[in-house]
Coordinates of C-alpha atoms in Angstrom, one line a residue:
M1 CA 170.1 95.7 63.8
I2 CA 169.3 94.6 67.3
T3 CA 168.0 96.5 70.4
I4 CA 168.6 94.8 73.7
E5 CA 166.7 95.8 76.9
I6 CA 168.8 94.7 79.8
I7 CA 166.9 94.0 83.0
K8 CA 168.7 93.5 86.3
D9 CA 167.2 91.1 88.8
E10 CA 167.3 93.3 91.9
N11 CA 167.4 90.3 94.2
V12 CA 170.8 89.1 92.8
C13 CA 173.2 88.1 95.5
D14 CA 176.3 89.5 93.7
P15 CA 175.6 93.0 92.3
D16 CA 179.2 93.4 91.2
L17 CA 178.8 90.4 88.8
I18 CA 175.7 92.0 87.4
K19 CA 177.6 95.3 86.9
R20 CA 180.4 93.4 85.2
A21 CA 177.8 91.8 82.9
E22 CA 176.2 95.1 82.1
T23 CA 179.5 96.5 80.8
L24 CA 179.2 94.0 78.0
E25 CA 176.2 95.7 76.4
S26 CA 178.0 96.8 73.3
L27 CA 179.6 93.3 72.9
L28 CA 176.2 91.7 73.4
T29 CA 174.7 94.0 70.8
N30 CA 177.5 93.1 68.3
A31 CA 176.9 89.4 69.1
G32 CA 173.1 89.8 68.5
N33 CA 173.7 91.6 65.2
A34 CA 176.2 88.8 64.2
V35 CA 173.5 86.1 64.9
L36 CA 170.9 88.1 62.9
E37 CA 173.4 88.5 60.0
C38 CA 174.5 84.9 60.0
D39 CA 170.8 83.9 60.0
A40 CA 169.9 86.4 57.2
F41 CA 167.3 88.0 59.4
V42 CA 166.9 91.4 57.7
Y43 CA 164.5 93.2 60.1
P44 CA 165.4 95.3 63.1
A45 CA 165.0 93.1 66.1
F46 CA 164.3 93.6 69.8
V47 CA 165.0 91.2 72.7
S48 CA 164.9 91.6 76.5
L49 CA 167.7 90.2 78.5
M50 CA 167.3 89.5 82.2
L51 CA 170.5 89.1 84.2
T52 CA 170.0 87.1 87.4
D53 CA 171.6 84.6 89.6
D54 CA 171.1 80.8 90.1
S55 CA 168.1 81.2 92.5
G56 CA 166.5 83.7 90.1
I57 CA 166.8 81.5 87.0
H58 CA 165.7 78.5 89.1
Q59 CA 162.5 80.3 90.0
V60 CA 161.9 81.4 86.4
N61 CA 162.6 77.8 85.2
K62 CA 160.1 76.4 87.8
D63 CA 157.4 79.0 87.1
M64 CA 157.6 79.0 83.3
R65 CA 158.8 75.5 82.4
N66 CA 157.9 73.5 85.5
V67 CA 161.5 72.4 85.8
D68 CA 162.7 72.6 89.4
R69 CA 166.4 73.4 89.0
P70 CA 168.7 76.3 88.0
T71 CA 170.2 76.4 84.5
D72 CA 172.5 78.7 82.6
V73 CA 170.2 80.3 80.1
L74 CA 166.5 80.3 79.2
S75 CA 164.9 81.4 76.0
F76 CA 161.3 82.4 75.5
P77 CA 160.6 83.0 71.8
L78 CA 157.7 85.2 70.8
I79 CA 157.6 84.0 67.2
N80 CA 157.2 80.4 66.0
F81 CA 159.4 80.3 62.9
N82 CA 158.1 77.6 60.6
C83 CA 161.4 77.3 58.8
L84 CA 164.9 78.4 59.3
D85 CA 164.9 80.2 55.9
K86 CA 164.3 83.8 57.1
T87 CA 164.0 85.1 53.6
Q88 CA 160.4 83.7 53.7
F89 CA 159.6 85.5 56.9
K90 CA 157.4 88.6 56.8
P91 CA 156.5 90.0 60.2
K92 CA 152.9 90.7 61.2
K93 CA 152.1 94.1 62.7
S94 CA 151.5 92.4 66.1
Q95 CA 155.1 91.1 66.1
Y96 CA 156.7 94.6 66.3
D97 CA 157.7 96.1 69.6
I98 CA 155.6 99.3 70.0
E99 CA 158.5 101.3 71.6
T100 CA 161.3 100.3 69.3
G101 CA 159.5 99.5 66.1
A102 CA 161.6 96.4 65.8
V103 CA 160.5 92.8 65.5
A104 CA 160.1 91.4 69.1
L105 CA 162.0 88.1 69.1
G106 CA 161.5 87.2 72.7
D107 CA 163.1 87.1 76.2
I108 CA 166.4 85.7 77.4
V109 CA 167.3 85.0 81.0
I110 CA 170.9 84.4 81.9
S111 CA 172.4 83.3 85.3
V112 CA 175.5 85.4 85.7
N113 CA 176.7 82.9 88.4
K114 CA 176.4 80.0 86.0
A115 CA 178.2 82.0 83.4
L116 CA 181.0 82.6 85.8
S117 CA 181.3 79.0 87.0
Q118 CA 181.1 77.7 83.4
S119 CA 183.8 80.1 82.2
Q120 CA 186.1 78.7 84.9
E121 CA 185.1 75.1 84.0
F122 CA 185.8 75.7 80.3
G123 CA 188.9 77.8 80.8
H124 CA 187.8 81.0 79.1
S125 CA 186.7 84.4 80.3
F126 CA 183.4 85.3 81.9
E127 CA 182.8 87.7 79.1
R128 CA 183.1 85.0 76.4
E129 CA 180.8 82.7 78.3
L130 CA 178.1 85.3 78.9
V131 CA 178.2 86.3 75.2
Y132 CA 178.1 82.7 74.1
L133 CA 175.0 82.0 76.3
F134 CA 173.4 85.1 74.7
V135 CA 174.2 83.9 71.2
H136 CA 172.9 80.4 72.0
S137 CA 169.7 81.9 73.3
M138 CA 169.3 84.2 70.3
S139 CA 169.6 81.1 68.1
H140 CA 166.6 79.6 70.0
L141 CA 164.6 82.8 69.5
L142 CA 165.2 82.5 65.8
G143 CA 163.8 78.9 65.7
Y144 CA 166.9 76.8 66.1
D145 CA 167.1 73.8 68.5
H146 CA 169.5 71.1 69.6
M147 CA 167.2 68.2 70.5
V148 CA 168.3 66.0 67.7
D149 CA 171.9 65.7 66.3
K150 CA 171.0 67.1 62.8
D151 CA 169.5 70.2 64.3
K152 CA 172.2 70.5 66.9
K153 CA 174.9 70.7 64.1
I154 CA 173.0 73.4 62.3
M155 CA 172.5 75.4 65.5
R156 CA 176.1 75.0 66.6
A157 CA 177.4 76.1 63.1
L158 CA 175.3 79.3 63.4
E159 CA 176.6 80.0 66.9
E160 CA 180.2 79.4 65.8
R161 CA 179.9 81.7 62.8
A162 CA 178.4 84.5 65.0
M163 CA 181.2 84.1 67.6
E164 CA 183.8 84.2 64.9
K165 CA 182.3 87.5 63.5
I166 CA 182.9 89.1 66.9
N167 CA 186.3 87.4 67.4
L168 CA 185.3 85.3 70.4
V169 CA 186.3 81.9 69.2
R170 CA 187.2 79.0 71.5

């Protein structure tokens, strides 16, 4: 089971878009639980999700990764999973969130402006795009990556299974 702390960037240019994204909390929770289930992650999990705009994610990208441009989503894992087989994972006491008692997986930052523009570009809803970006980022927090084709196929398969579980297919 996942707990998501949603943080609103107060400097966002379009507060209505943030409100629209916030209404998706239960869908995001379902999506997070689907990723955990598809990955066989059996511990309660906690993530923080910051909803911001292009300028906000640009600043985070610059500050944290030294990349001077906006992007759609950023993932900041707190755990370095040595393998994708989560049956071997046993959390340390320091990996639990004090407030929730769940394993703290990391932080996610999503540009709601990018989610909106990409949804229009790809011809699907804003809701589907925002949830997909969350699922994608959750996959990174669980140790998946897409830098080489073999890993990309494995990560995409996990994302597709999770999206199918919540009935948000392409």
